[in-house]
């Protein structure tokens, strides 16, 4: 269950958490045409700090453009709404969920005249895959569901309806006793998790699928930059599930998942079954950055 906050921002106004409702015939509820973001705010010695806020807001607007939804607010207004929401709720750290959706109006697949609505919610949320998963790694199952093909939907947008594919894959993995799913693309190559990007380590080098087959994660982008500065070789390349099986290390990245080691895939132990040295190095650095422990990446934090 969510840990409730006091207020949610809806179309320029703060409303009580319990009153943040929509009509049952809201278009996006039926057809899934909407865009969202996941953003984290961390507790630091200087107060709450939002990780890569502008990049997240930019991607939200890009998603709306891809979906041909005209955003009724500016970048500056959404940025201010997010910061004000944290202040109003007096949150020290939290997960932030902006949502752009088609509201009540016409039904049917074509509803060009329906109002575009925007909401931003924020609430306390710990490790998405559990504290033990972050520390010791998680067990992953290759899903029977494939990543949506690039000509099936708009794969560069965080589209609400597209995540039905992820919920099915996640449910399947959990039902089989695993923590998370790994999704292959329609060519059978490794793509991503249900809401995460994947990295593997082989012979001291990082490998991650290319942007042609994944959503460009902001945490993914950050890890690539961090690895480059640490003189760790990074290859954006296609690879197969059996290359994951024989990798030395593997981990997921994402706003919710942060940096979560993978210790097992389909019953095969990854490496020695524990988070490897490169994974731990990048994970430690990541948490140090987001909690304001270094000035080297201070531009990634927006203090509230």
PDB file of C-alpha atoms in Angstrom:
ATOM      1  CA  UNK A   1       0.000   0.000   0.000  1.00  0.00           C
ATOM      2  CA  UNK A   2       1.082   3.551  -0.720  1.00  0.00           C
ATOM      3  CA  UNK A   3       2.094   5.744   2.174  1.00  0.00           C
ATOM      4  CA  UNK A   4      -0.245   8.668   1.680  1.00  0.00           C
ATOM      5  CA  UNK A   5       0.860  12.270   1.449  1.00  0.00           C
ATOM      6  CA  UNK A   6      -1.376  15.234   2.195  1.00  0.00           C
ATOM      7  CA  UNK A   7      -1.727  16.870  -1.211  1.00  0.00           C
ATOM      8  CA  UNK A   8      -1.650  16.070  -4.931  1.00  0.00           C
ATOM      9  CA  UNK A   9      -1.184  18.716  -7.623  1.00  0.00           C
ATOM     10  CA  UNK A  10      -3.941  18.581 -10.235  1.00  0.00           C
ATOM     11  CA  UNK A  11      -4.134  21.059 -13.113  1.00  0.00           C
ATOM     12  CA  UNK A  12      -2.546  23.885 -11.176  1.00  0.00           C
ATOM     13  CA  UNK A  13      -4.182  23.316  -7.784  1.00  0.00           C
ATOM     14  CA  UNK A  14      -3.326  21.318  -4.684  1.00  0.00           C
ATOM     15  CA  UNK A  15      -6.085  18.949  -3.648  1.00  0.00           C
ATOM     16  CA  UNK A  16      -6.335  16.577  -0.702  1.00  0.00           C
ATOM     17  CA  UNK A  17      -4.986  13.100  -1.374  1.00  0.00           C
ATOM     18  CA  UNK A  18      -8.421  11.507  -0.894  1.00  0.00           C
ATOM     19  CA  UNK A  19     -10.069  13.999  -3.263  1.00  0.00           C
ATOM     20  CA  UNK A  20      -7.683  13.503  -6.202  1.00  0.00           C
ATOM     21  CA  UNK A  21     -10.258  11.687  -8.319  1.00  0.00           C
ATOM     22  CA  UNK A  22     -11.294  11.425 -11.977  1.00  0.00           C
ATOM     23  CA  UNK A  23     -14.543  10.478 -13.717  1.00  0.00           C
ATOM     24  CA  UNK A  24     -14.986   6.767 -14.482  1.00  0.00           C
ATOM     25  CA  UNK A  25     -15.215   7.651 -18.189  1.00  0.00           C
ATOM     26  CA  UNK A  26     -11.850   9.392 -18.243  1.00  0.00           C
ATOM     27  CA  UNK A  27     -10.454   8.481 -21.671  1.00  0.00           C
ATOM     28  CA  UNK A  28      -7.001   7.334 -20.550  1.00  0.00           C
ATOM     29  CA  UNK A  29      -8.529   4.939 -18.018  1.00  0.00           C
ATOM     30  CA  UNK A  30     -10.154   3.076 -20.928  1.00  0.00           C
ATOM     31  CA  UNK A  31      -7.636   3.361 -23.758  1.00  0.00           C
ATOM     32  CA  UNK A  32      -4.267   4.043 -22.101  1.00  0.00           C
ATOM     33  CA  UNK A  33      -3.268   7.155 -24.051  1.00  0.00           C
ATOM     34  CA  UNK A  34      -1.290   9.064 -21.483  1.00  0.00           C
ATOM     35  CA  UNK A  35       2.289   9.755 -20.427  1.00  0.00           C
ATOM     36  CA  UNK A  36       3.993   9.582 -17.076  1.00  0.00           C
ATOM     37  CA  UNK A  37       7.337   9.951 -15.365  1.00  0.00           C
ATOM     38  CA  UNK A  38       8.988   8.441 -12.319  1.00  0.00           C
ATOM     39  CA  UNK A  39      11.308  10.759 -10.392  1.00  0.00           C
ATOM     40  CA  UNK A  40      13.079  10.398  -7.053  1.00  0.00           C
ATOM     41  CA  UNK A  41      13.851  12.997  -4.437  1.00  0.00           C
ATOM     42  CA  UNK A  42      16.544  12.123  -1.905  1.00  0.00           C
ATOM     43  CA  UNK A  43      17.296  13.252   1.616  1.00  0.00           C
ATOM     44  CA  UNK A  44      20.593  15.174   1.781  1.00  0.00           C
ATOM     45  CA  UNK A  45      22.366  17.346   4.339  1.00  0.00           C
ATOM     46  CA  UNK A  46      21.198  20.384   2.360  1.00  0.00           C
ATOM     47  CA  UNK A  47      17.576  19.241   2.315  1.00  0.00           C
ATOM     48  CA  UNK A  48      15.518  17.312  -0.245  1.00  0.00           C
ATOM     49  CA  UNK A  49      17.201  16.994  -3.657  1.00  0.00           C
ATOM     50  CA  UNK A  50      15.498  15.824  -6.862  1.00  0.00           C
ATOM     51  CA  UNK A  51      17.619  13.628  -9.123  1.00  0.00           C
ATOM     52  CA  UNK A  52      17.945  14.943 -12.692  1.00  0.00           C
ATOM     53  CA  UNK A  53      14.688  16.840 -12.545  1.00  0.00           C
ATOM     54  CA  UNK A  54      15.005  18.684 -15.845  1.00  0.00           C
ATOM     55  CA  UNK A  55      15.836  15.515 -17.774  1.00  0.00           C
ATOM     56  CA  UNK A  56      12.694  13.888 -16.393  1.00  0.00           C
ATOM     57  CA  UNK A  57      10.521  16.898 -17.215  1.00  0.00           C
ATOM     58  CA  UNK A  58      12.013  17.037 -20.714  1.00  0.00           C
ATOM     59  CA  UNK A  59      11.192  13.359 -21.256  1.00  0.00           C
ATOM     60  CA  UNK A  60       7.629  13.909 -20.060  1.00  0.00           C
ATOM     61  CA  UNK A  61       7.180  16.623 -22.673  1.00  0.00           C
ATOM     62  CA  UNK A  62       8.852  14.441 -25.323  1.00  0.00           C
ATOM     63  CA  UNK A  63       6.407  11.638 -24.508  1.00  0.00           C
ATOM     64  CA  UNK A  64       3.481  14.019 -24.935  1.00  0.00           C
ATOM     65  CA  UNK A  65       4.821  15.197 -28.289  1.00  0.00           C
ATOM     66  CA  UNK A  66       5.252  11.624 -29.475  1.00  0.00           C
ATOM     67  CA  UNK A  67       1.668  10.841 -28.428  1.00  0.00           C
ATOM     68  CA  UNK A  68       0.421  14.069 -30.041  1.00  0.00           C
ATOM     69  CA  UNK A  69      -0.913  15.355 -26.719  1.00  0.00           C
ATOM     70  CA  UNK A  70      -0.694  19.108 -26.300  1.00  0.00           C
ATOM     71  CA  UNK A  71       0.671  19.794 -22.825  1.00  0.00           C
ATOM     72  CA  UNK A  72      -1.364  22.602 -21.201  1.00  0.00           C
ATOM     73  CA  UNK A  73       1.529  23.694 -18.951  1.00  0.00           C
ATOM     74  CA  UNK A  74       5.086  24.855 -19.596  1.00  0.00           C
ATOM     75  CA  UNK A  75       8.315  23.177 -18.534  1.00  0.00           C
ATOM     76  CA  UNK A  76       8.753  25.842 -15.871  1.00  0.00           C
ATOM     77  CA  UNK A  77       5.245  25.321 -14.494  1.00  0.00           C
ATOM     78  CA  UNK A  78       5.661  21.555 -14.188  1.00  0.00           C
ATOM     79  CA  UNK A  79       9.081  21.967 -12.608  1.00  0.00           C
ATOM     80  CA  UNK A  80       7.652  24.415 -10.073  1.00  0.00           C
ATOM     81  CA  UNK A  81       4.679  22.132  -9.387  1.00  0.00           C
ATOM     82  CA  UNK A  82       7.013  19.250  -8.523  1.00  0.00           C
ATOM     83  CA  UNK A  83       9.144  21.353  -6.193  1.00  0.00           C
ATOM     84  CA  UNK A  84       6.120  22.992  -4.553  1.00  0.00           C
ATOM     85  CA  UNK A  85       4.463  19.610  -4.018  1.00  0.00           C
ATOM     86  CA  UNK A  86       7.436  18.377  -2.015  1.00  0.00           C
ATOM     87  CA  UNK A  87       7.331  21.531   0.096  1.00  0.00           C
ATOM     88  CA  UNK A  88       3.572  21.370   0.678  1.00  0.00           C
ATOM     89  CA  UNK A  89       3.809  17.734   1.777  1.00  0.00           C
ATOM     90  CA  UNK A  90       6.937  18.430   3.858  1.00  0.00           C
ATOM     91  CA  UNK A  91       8.653  15.403   2.346  1.00  0.00           C
ATOM     92  CA  UNK A  92      12.325  14.767   3.063  1.00  0.00           C
ATOM     93  CA  UNK A  93      12.604  12.138   0.335  1.00  0.00           C
ATOM     94  CA  UNK A  94      10.020  10.626  -1.979  1.00  0.00           C
ATOM     95  CA  UNK A  95       9.007   9.163  -5.306  1.00  0.00           C
ATOM     96  CA  UNK A  96       7.331  11.615  -7.690  1.00  0.00           C
ATOM     97  CA  UNK A  97       4.765  10.633 -10.339  1.00  0.00           C
ATOM     98  CA  UNK A  98       3.737  13.226 -12.947  1.00  0.00           C
ATOM     99  CA  UNK A  99       0.881  12.022 -15.161  1.00  0.00           C
ATOM    100  CA  UNK A 100      -0.547  13.547 -18.335  1.00  0.00           C
ATOM    101  CA  UNK A 101      -3.840  12.041 -19.438  1.00  0.00           C
ATOM    102  CA  UNK A 102      -6.894  12.570 -21.643  1.00  0.00           C
ATOM    103  CA  UNK A 103      -9.829  13.538 -19.485  1.00  0.00           C
ATOM    104  CA  UNK A 104     -13.593  13.115 -19.591  1.00  0.00           C
ATOM    105  CA  UNK A 105     -15.274  13.955 -22.905  1.00  0.00           C
ATOM    106  CA  UNK A 106     -15.819  11.889 -26.011  1.00  0.00           C
ATOM    107  CA  UNK A 107     -15.469   8.108 -25.884  1.00  0.00           C
ATOM    108  CA  UNK A 108     -14.191   5.937 -28.682  1.00  0.00           C
ATOM    109  CA  UNK A 109     -10.656   5.684 -30.018  1.00  0.00           C
ATOM    110  CA  UNK A 110     -10.554   9.146 -31.534  1.00  0.00           C
ATOM    111  CA  UNK A 111     -11.016  11.808 -28.896  1.00  0.00           C
ATOM    112  CA  UNK A 112      -8.994  14.727 -30.177  1.00  0.00           C
ATOM    113  CA  UNK A 113     -11.165  17.245 -28.371  1.00  0.00           C
ATOM    114  CA  UNK A 114     -10.840  15.721 -24.910  1.00  0.00           C
ATOM    115  CA  UNK A 115      -9.049  17.912 -22.379  1.00  0.00           C
ATOM    116  CA  UNK A 116      -5.433  17.124 -21.588  1.00  0.00           C
ATOM    117  CA  UNK A 117      -5.123  16.914 -17.806  1.00  0.00           C
ATOM    118  CA  UNK A 118      -1.994  16.891 -15.641  1.00  0.00           C
ATOM    119  CA  UNK A 119      -1.418  15.600 -12.121  1.00  0.00           C
ATOM    120  CA  UNK A 120       1.665  15.238  -9.944  1.00  0.00           C
ATOM    121  CA  UNK A 121       1.736  13.002  -6.877  1.00  0.00           C
ATOM    122  CA  UNK A 122       4.576  12.329  -4.435  1.00  0.00           C
ATOM    123  CA  UNK A 123       4.887   9.887  -1.564  1.00  0.00           C
ATOM    124  CA  UNK A 124       7.556   8.129   0.519  1.00  0.00           C
ATOM    125  CA  UNK A 125       8.751   4.976  -1.243  1.00  0.00           C
ATOM    126  CA  UNK A 126      11.740   2.844  -0.329  1.00  0.00           C
ATOM    127  CA  UNK A 127      13.706   0.397  -2.445  1.00  0.00           C
ATOM    128  CA  UNK A 128      11.427  -0.815  -5.253  1.00  0.00           C
ATOM    129  CA  UNK A 129      12.916  -4.311  -5.294  1.00  0.00           C
ATOM    130  CA  UNK A 130      13.530  -4.387  -1.550  1.00  0.00           C
ATOM    131  CA  UNK A 131      16.457  -3.471   0.664  1.00  0.00           C
ATOM    132  CA  UNK A 132      17.757  -7.034   0.504  1.00  0.00           C
ATOM    133  CA  UNK A 133      17.610  -6.940  -3.287  1.00  0.00           C
ATOM    134  CA  UNK A 134      19.686  -3.752  -3.381  1.00  0.00           C
ATOM    135  CA  UNK A 135      22.220  -5.280  -0.991  1.00  0.00           C
ATOM    136  CA  UNK A 136      22.418  -8.909  -2.125  1.00  0.00           C
ATOM    137  CA  UNK A 137      20.830  -9.001  -5.574  1.00  0.00           C
ATOM    138  CA  UNK A 138      17.591 -10.330  -7.023  1.00  0.00           C
ATOM    139  CA  UNK A 139      16.386 -13.420  -8.887  1.00  0.00           C
ATOM    140  CA  UNK A 140      15.178 -12.796 -12.440  1.00  0.00           C
ATOM    141  CA  UNK A 141      13.177 -14.790 -14.983  1.00  0.00           C
ATOM    142  CA  UNK A 142      13.251 -14.292 -18.737  1.00  0.00           C
ATOM    143  CA  UNK A 143       9.678 -13.449 -19.651  1.00  0.00           C
ATOM    144  CA  UNK A 144       7.459 -15.206 -22.160  1.00  0.00           C
ATOM    145  CA  UNK A 145       6.254 -11.722 -23.166  1.00  0.00           C
ATOM    146  CA  UNK A 146       8.329  -9.846 -25.759  1.00  0.00           C
ATOM    147  CA  UNK A 147       9.269  -6.156 -25.716  1.00  0.00           C
ATOM    148  CA  UNK A 148       6.849  -4.179 -27.848  1.00  0.00           C
ATOM    149  CA  UNK A 149       8.159  -3.844 -31.399  1.00  0.00           C
ATOM    150  CA  UNK A 150       9.117  -0.366 -32.607  1.00  0.00           C
ATOM    151  CA  UNK A 151       6.311  -0.414 -35.186  1.00  0.00           C
ATOM    152  CA  UNK A 152       3.701  -1.698 -32.740  1.00  0.00           C
ATOM    153  CA  UNK A 153       3.717   1.389 -30.537  1.00  0.00           C
ATOM    154  CA  UNK A 154       5.825   4.456 -29.776  1.00  0.00           C
ATOM    155  CA  UNK A 155       8.622   2.881 -27.742  1.00  0.00           C
ATOM    156  CA  UNK A 156      10.429   6.144 -26.918  1.00  0.00           C
ATOM    157  CA  UNK A 157       7.445   7.442 -24.955  1.00  0.00           C
ATOM    158  CA  UNK A 158       6.564   6.436 -21.392  1.00  0.00           C
ATOM    159  CA  UNK A 159       3.030   5.637 -22.482  1.00  0.00           C
ATOM    160  CA  UNK A 160       0.558   4.494 -19.823  1.00  0.00           C
ATOM    161  CA  UNK A 161      -1.010   1.710 -21.892  1.00  0.00           C
ATOM    162  CA  UNK A 162       2.318   0.221 -22.959  1.00  0.00           C
ATOM    163  CA  UNK A 163       2.984  -0.866 -19.389  1.00  0.00           C
ATOM    164  CA  UNK A 164       0.304  -3.571 -19.548  1.00  0.00           C
ATOM    165  CA  UNK A 165       3.071  -5.598 -21.187  1.00  0.00           C
ATOM    166  CA  UNK A 166       5.276  -4.961 -18.169  1.00  0.00           C
ATOM    167  CA  UNK A 167       2.596  -5.811 -15.610  1.00  0.00           C
ATOM    168  CA  UNK A 168       1.986  -9.142 -17.338  1.00  0.00           C
ATOM    169  CA  UNK A 169       5.700  -9.937 -17.387  1.00  0.00           C
ATOM    170  CA  UNK A 170       6.148  -8.908 -13.750  1.00  0.00           C
ATOM    171  CA  UNK A 171       3.149 -10.963 -12.595  1.00  0.00           C
ATOM    172  CA  UNK A 172       4.409 -14.002 -14.464  1.00  0.00           C
ATOM    173  CA  UNK A 173       7.866 -13.736 -12.895  1.00  0.00           C
ATOM    174  CA  UNK A 174       6.538 -13.319  -9.364  1.00  0.00           C
ATOM    175  CA  UNK A 175       4.092 -16.203  -9.823  1.00  0.00           C
ATOM    176  CA  UNK A 176       7.069 -18.384 -10.751  1.00  0.00           C
ATOM    177  CA  UNK A 177       8.928 -17.406  -7.590  1.00  0.00           C
ATOM    178  CA  UNK A 178      11.226 -14.736  -9.010  1.00  0.00           C
ATOM    179  CA  UNK A 179      11.627 -11.066  -8.097  1.00  0.00           C
ATOM    180  CA  UNK A 180      11.592  -9.521 -11.553  1.00  0.00           C
ATOM    181  CA  UNK A 181      11.351 -10.263 -15.273  1.00  0.00           C
ATOM    182  CA  UNK A 182      13.838  -9.769 -18.088  1.00  0.00           C
ATOM    183  CA  UNK A 183      12.156  -9.031 -21.408  1.00  0.00           C
ATOM    184  CA  UNK A 184      13.552  -9.953 -24.822  1.00  0.00           C
ATOM    185  CA  UNK A 185      12.761  -8.048 -27.996  1.00  0.00           C
ATOM    186  CA  UNK A 186      10.917  -9.586 -30.943  1.00  0.00           C
ATOM    187  CA  UNK A 187      14.242 -10.821 -32.361  1.00  0.00           C
ATOM    188  CA  UNK A 188      14.956 -12.730 -29.163  1.00  0.00           C
ATOM    189  CA  UNK A 189      17.679 -10.349 -27.984  1.00  0.00           C
ATOM    190  CA  UNK A 190      17.867  -8.949 -24.464  1.00  0.00           C
ATOM    191  CA  UNK A 191      15.948  -5.694 -24.112  1.00  0.00           C
ATOM    192  CA  UNK A 192      15.096  -4.539 -20.572  1.00  0.00           C
ATOM    193  CA  UNK A 193      13.271  -5.288 -17.347  1.00  0.00           C
ATOM    194  CA  UNK A 194       9.639  -4.433 -16.707  1.00  0.00           C
ATOM    195  CA  UNK A 195      10.628  -0.896 -15.815  1.00  0.00           C
ATOM    196  CA  UNK A 196      14.410  -1.006 -15.796  1.00  0.00           C
ATOM    197  CA  UNK A 197      17.421  -1.041 -18.092  1.00  0.00           C
ATOM    198  CA  UNK A 198      19.904  -3.895 -17.777  1.00  0.00           C
ATOM    199  CA  UNK A 199      23.699  -3.934 -17.692  1.00  0.00           C
ATOM    200  CA  UNK A 200      25.963  -6.951 -17.686  1.00  0.00           C
ATOM    201  CA  UNK A 201      29.697  -7.114 -16.991  1.00  0.00           C
ATOM    202  CA  UNK A 202      32.049  -9.365 -18.948  1.00  0.00           C
ATOM    203  CA  UNK A 203      35.835  -9.267 -18.658  1.00  0.00           C
ATOM    204  CA  UNK A 204      35.741  -5.902 -16.915  1.00  0.00           C
ATOM    205  CA  UNK A 205      33.540  -4.169 -19.510  1.00  0.00           C
ATOM    206  CA  UNK A 206      29.918  -3.037 -19.198  1.00  0.00           C
ATOM    207  CA  UNK A 207      27.397  -4.054 -21.834  1.00  0.00           C
ATOM    208  CA  UNK A 208      23.878  -2.693 -22.227  1.00  0.00           C
ATOM    209  CA  UNK A 209      21.361  -2.983 -25.086  1.00  0.00           C
ATOM    210  CA  UNK A 210      21.339  -0.103 -27.590  1.00  0.00           C
ATOM    211  CA  UNK A 211      18.694   2.632 -27.571  1.00  0.00           C
ATOM    212  CA  UNK A 212      17.075   1.132 -30.661  1.00  0.00           C
ATOM    213  CA  UNK A 213      15.476  -1.558 -28.479  1.00  0.00           C
ATOM    214  CA  UNK A 214      14.976   0.098 -25.078  1.00  0.00           C
ATOM    215  CA  UNK A 215      13.534   3.167 -23.425  1.00  0.00           C
ATOM    216  CA  UNK A 216      16.384   5.572 -22.701  1.00  0.00           C
ATOM    217  CA  UNK A 217      16.509   5.461 -18.941  1.00  0.00           C
ATOM    218  CA  UNK A 218      17.859   8.512 -17.162  1.00  0.00           C
ATOM    219  CA  UNK A 219      19.576   6.312 -14.569  1.00  0.00           C
ATOM    220  CA  UNK A 220      20.990   4.249 -17.461  1.00  0.00           C
ATOM    221  CA  UNK A 221      22.420   7.413 -18.989  1.00  0.00           C
ATOM    222  CA  UNK A 222      23.884   8.399 -15.619  1.00  0.00           C
ATOM    223  CA  UNK A 223      25.579   5.016 -15.108  1.00  0.00           C
ATOM    224  CA  UNK A 224      27.145   5.195 -18.576  1.00  0.00           C
ATOM    225  CA  UNK A 225      28.556   8.636 -17.791  1.00  0.00           C
ATOM    226  CA  UNK A 226      29.801   7.530 -14.372  1.00  0.00           C
ATOM    227  CA  UNK A 227      31.437   4.433 -15.848  1.00  0.00           C
ATOM    228  CA  UNK A 228      33.157   6.496 -18.522  1.00  0.00           C
ATOM    229  CA  UNK A 229      34.702   8.804 -15.942  1.00  0.00           C
ATOM    230  CA  UNK A 230      35.794   5.764 -13.931  1.00  0.00           C
ATOM    231  CA  UNK A 231      37.587   4.367 -17.027  1.00  0.00           C
ATOM    232  CA  UNK A 232      35.204   1.416 -17.239  1.00  0.00           C
ATOM    233  CA  UNK A 233      34.603   0.393 -20.846  1.00  0.00           C
ATOM    234  CA  UNK A 234      30.940   0.598 -21.896  1.00  0.00           C
ATOM    235  CA  UNK A 235      29.538  -1.146 -24.976  1.00  0.00           C
ATOM    236  CA  UNK A 236      25.992  -0.391 -26.144  1.00  0.00           C
ATOM    237  CA  UNK A 237      25.364  -3.572 -28.076  1.00  0.00           C
ATOM    238  CA  UNK A 238      22.892  -6.381 -28.579  1.00  0.00           C
ATOM    239  CA  UNK A 239      23.376  -9.596 -26.645  1.00  0.00           C
ATOM    240  CA  UNK A 240      21.474 -12.805 -25.970  1.00  0.00           C
ATOM    241  CA  UNK A 241      20.004 -14.339 -22.834  1.00  0.00           C
ATOM    242  CA  UNK A 242      22.770 -16.931 -22.628  1.00  0.00           C
ATOM    243  CA  UNK A 243      25.329 -14.124 -22.606  1.00  0.00           C
ATOM    244  CA  UNK A 244      23.532 -12.899 -19.486  1.00  0.00           C
ATOM    245  CA  UNK A 245      23.787 -16.400 -17.980  1.00  0.00           C
ATOM    246  CA  UNK A 246      27.582 -16.434 -18.378  1.00  0.00           C
ATOM    247  CA  UNK A 247      28.197 -12.801 -17.485  1.00  0.00           C
ATOM    248  CA  UNK A 248      30.431 -11.946 -14.540  1.00  0.00           C
ATOM    249  CA  UNK A 249      27.934  -9.466 -13.112  1.00  0.00           C
ATOM    250  CA  UNK A 250      24.525  -8.056 -13.956  1.00  0.00           C
ATOM    251  CA  UNK A 251      22.334  -5.287 -12.602  1.00  0.00           C
ATOM    252  CA  UNK A 252      19.176  -3.306 -13.309  1.00  0.00           C
ATOM    253  CA  UNK A 253      18.941   0.479 -13.316  1.00  0.00           C
ATOM    254  CA  UNK A 254      15.919   2.761 -13.120  1.00  0.00           C
ATOM    255  CA  UNK A 255      14.348   5.525 -11.091  1.00  0.00           C
ATOM    256  CA  UNK A 256      12.398   3.050  -8.969  1.00  0.00           C
ATOM    257  CA  UNK A 257      15.003   0.249  -9.022  1.00  0.00           C
ATOM    258  CA  UNK A 258      17.970   2.653  -8.694  1.00  0.00           C
ATOM    259  CA  UNK A 259      20.952   0.244  -9.055  1.00  0.00           C
ATOM    260  CA  UNK A 260      19.871  -3.307  -8.158  1.00  0.00           C
ATOM    261  CA  UNK A 261      22.252  -6.261  -8.599  1.00  0.00           C
ATOM    262  CA  UNK A 262      21.047  -9.447 -10.306  1.00  0.00           C
ATOM    263  CA  UNK A 263      22.327 -12.654  -8.694  1.00  0.00           C
ATOM    264  CA  UNK A 264      20.375 -15.236 -10.684  1.00  0.00           C
ATOM    265  CA  UNK A 265      18.602 -15.525 -14.056  1.00  0.00           C
ATOM    266  CA  UNK A 266      16.441 -18.534 -14.951  1.00  0.00           C
ATOM    267  CA  UNK A 267      18.036 -20.604 -12.197  1.00  0.00           C
ATOM    268  CA  UNK A 268      21.571 -19.787 -13.380  1.00  0.00           C
ATOM    269  CA  UNK A 269      23.823 -18.067 -10.859  1.00  0.00           C
ATOM    270  CA  UNK A 270      25.396 -14.873 -12.168  1.00  0.00           C
ATOM    271  CA  UNK A 271      29.094 -14.766 -11.337  1.00  0.00           C
ATOM    272  CA  UNK A 272      29.550 -15.982  -7.777  1.00  0.00           C
ATOM    273  CA  UNK A 273      25.954 -15.197  -6.859  1.00  0.00           C
ATOM    274  CA  UNK A 274      26.839 -11.933  -5.143  1.00  0.00           C
ATOM    275  CA  UNK A 275      27.028  -8.315  -6.355  1.00  0.00           C
ATOM    276  CA  UNK A 276      30.315  -7.973  -8.234  1.00  0.00           C
ATOM    277  CA  UNK A 277      32.994  -5.308  -7.821  1.00  0.00           C
ATOM    278  CA  UNK A 278      31.935  -3.106 -10.742  1.00  0.00           C
ATOM    279  CA  UNK A 279      28.288  -3.298  -9.730  1.00  0.00           C
ATOM    280  CA  UNK A 280      29.126  -2.381  -6.147  1.00  0.00           C
ATOM    281  CA  UNK A 281      31.443   0.435  -7.221  1.00  0.00           C
ATOM    282  CA  UNK A 282      28.814   2.050  -9.445  1.00  0.00           C
ATOM    283  CA  UNK A 283      26.018   1.425  -6.938  1.00  0.00           C
ATOM    284  CA  UNK A 284      27.994   3.022  -4.119  1.00  0.00           C
ATOM    285  CA  UNK A 285      28.886   6.003  -6.255  1.00  0.00           C
ATOM    286  CA  UNK A 286      25.294   6.396  -7.422  1.00  0.00           C
ATOM    287  CA  UNK A 287      23.887   6.535  -3.898  1.00  0.00           C
ATOM    288  CA  UNK A 288      26.662   8.900  -2.862  1.00  0.00           C
ATOM    289  CA  UNK A 289      25.746  11.237  -5.728  1.00  0.00           C
ATOM    290  CA  UNK A 290      21.979  11.263  -5.174  1.00  0.00           C
ATOM    291  CA  UNK A 291      22.424  11.902  -1.470  1.00  0.00           C
ATOM    292  CA  UNK A 292      24.619  14.913  -2.123  1.00  0.00           C
ATOM    293  CA  UNK A 293      27.853  13.274  -1.026  1.00  0.00           C
ATOM    294  CA  UNK A 294      29.976  14.582  -3.894  1.00  0.00           C
ATOM    295  CA  UNK A 295      30.277  17.877  -5.749  1.00  0.00           C
ATOM    296  CA  UNK A 296      31.378  16.174  -8.971  1.00  0.00           C
ATOM    297  CA  UNK A 297      27.785  15.654 -10.110  1.00  0.00           C
ATOM    298  CA  UNK A 298      26.090  18.522  -8.311  1.00  0.00           C
ATOM    299  CA  UNK A 299      24.324  19.563 -11.538  1.00  0.00           C
ATOM    300  CA  UNK A 300      22.276  16.347 -11.308  1.00  0.00           C
ATOM    301  CA  UNK A 301      20.546  17.511  -8.135  1.00  0.00           C
ATOM    302  CA  UNK A 302      17.836  20.147  -7.765  1.00  0.00           C
ATOM    303  CA  UNK A 303      17.505  21.160  -4.144  1.00  0.00           C
ATOM    304  CA  UNK A 304      14.053  21.977  -2.837  1.00  0.00           C
TER     305      UNK A 304
END
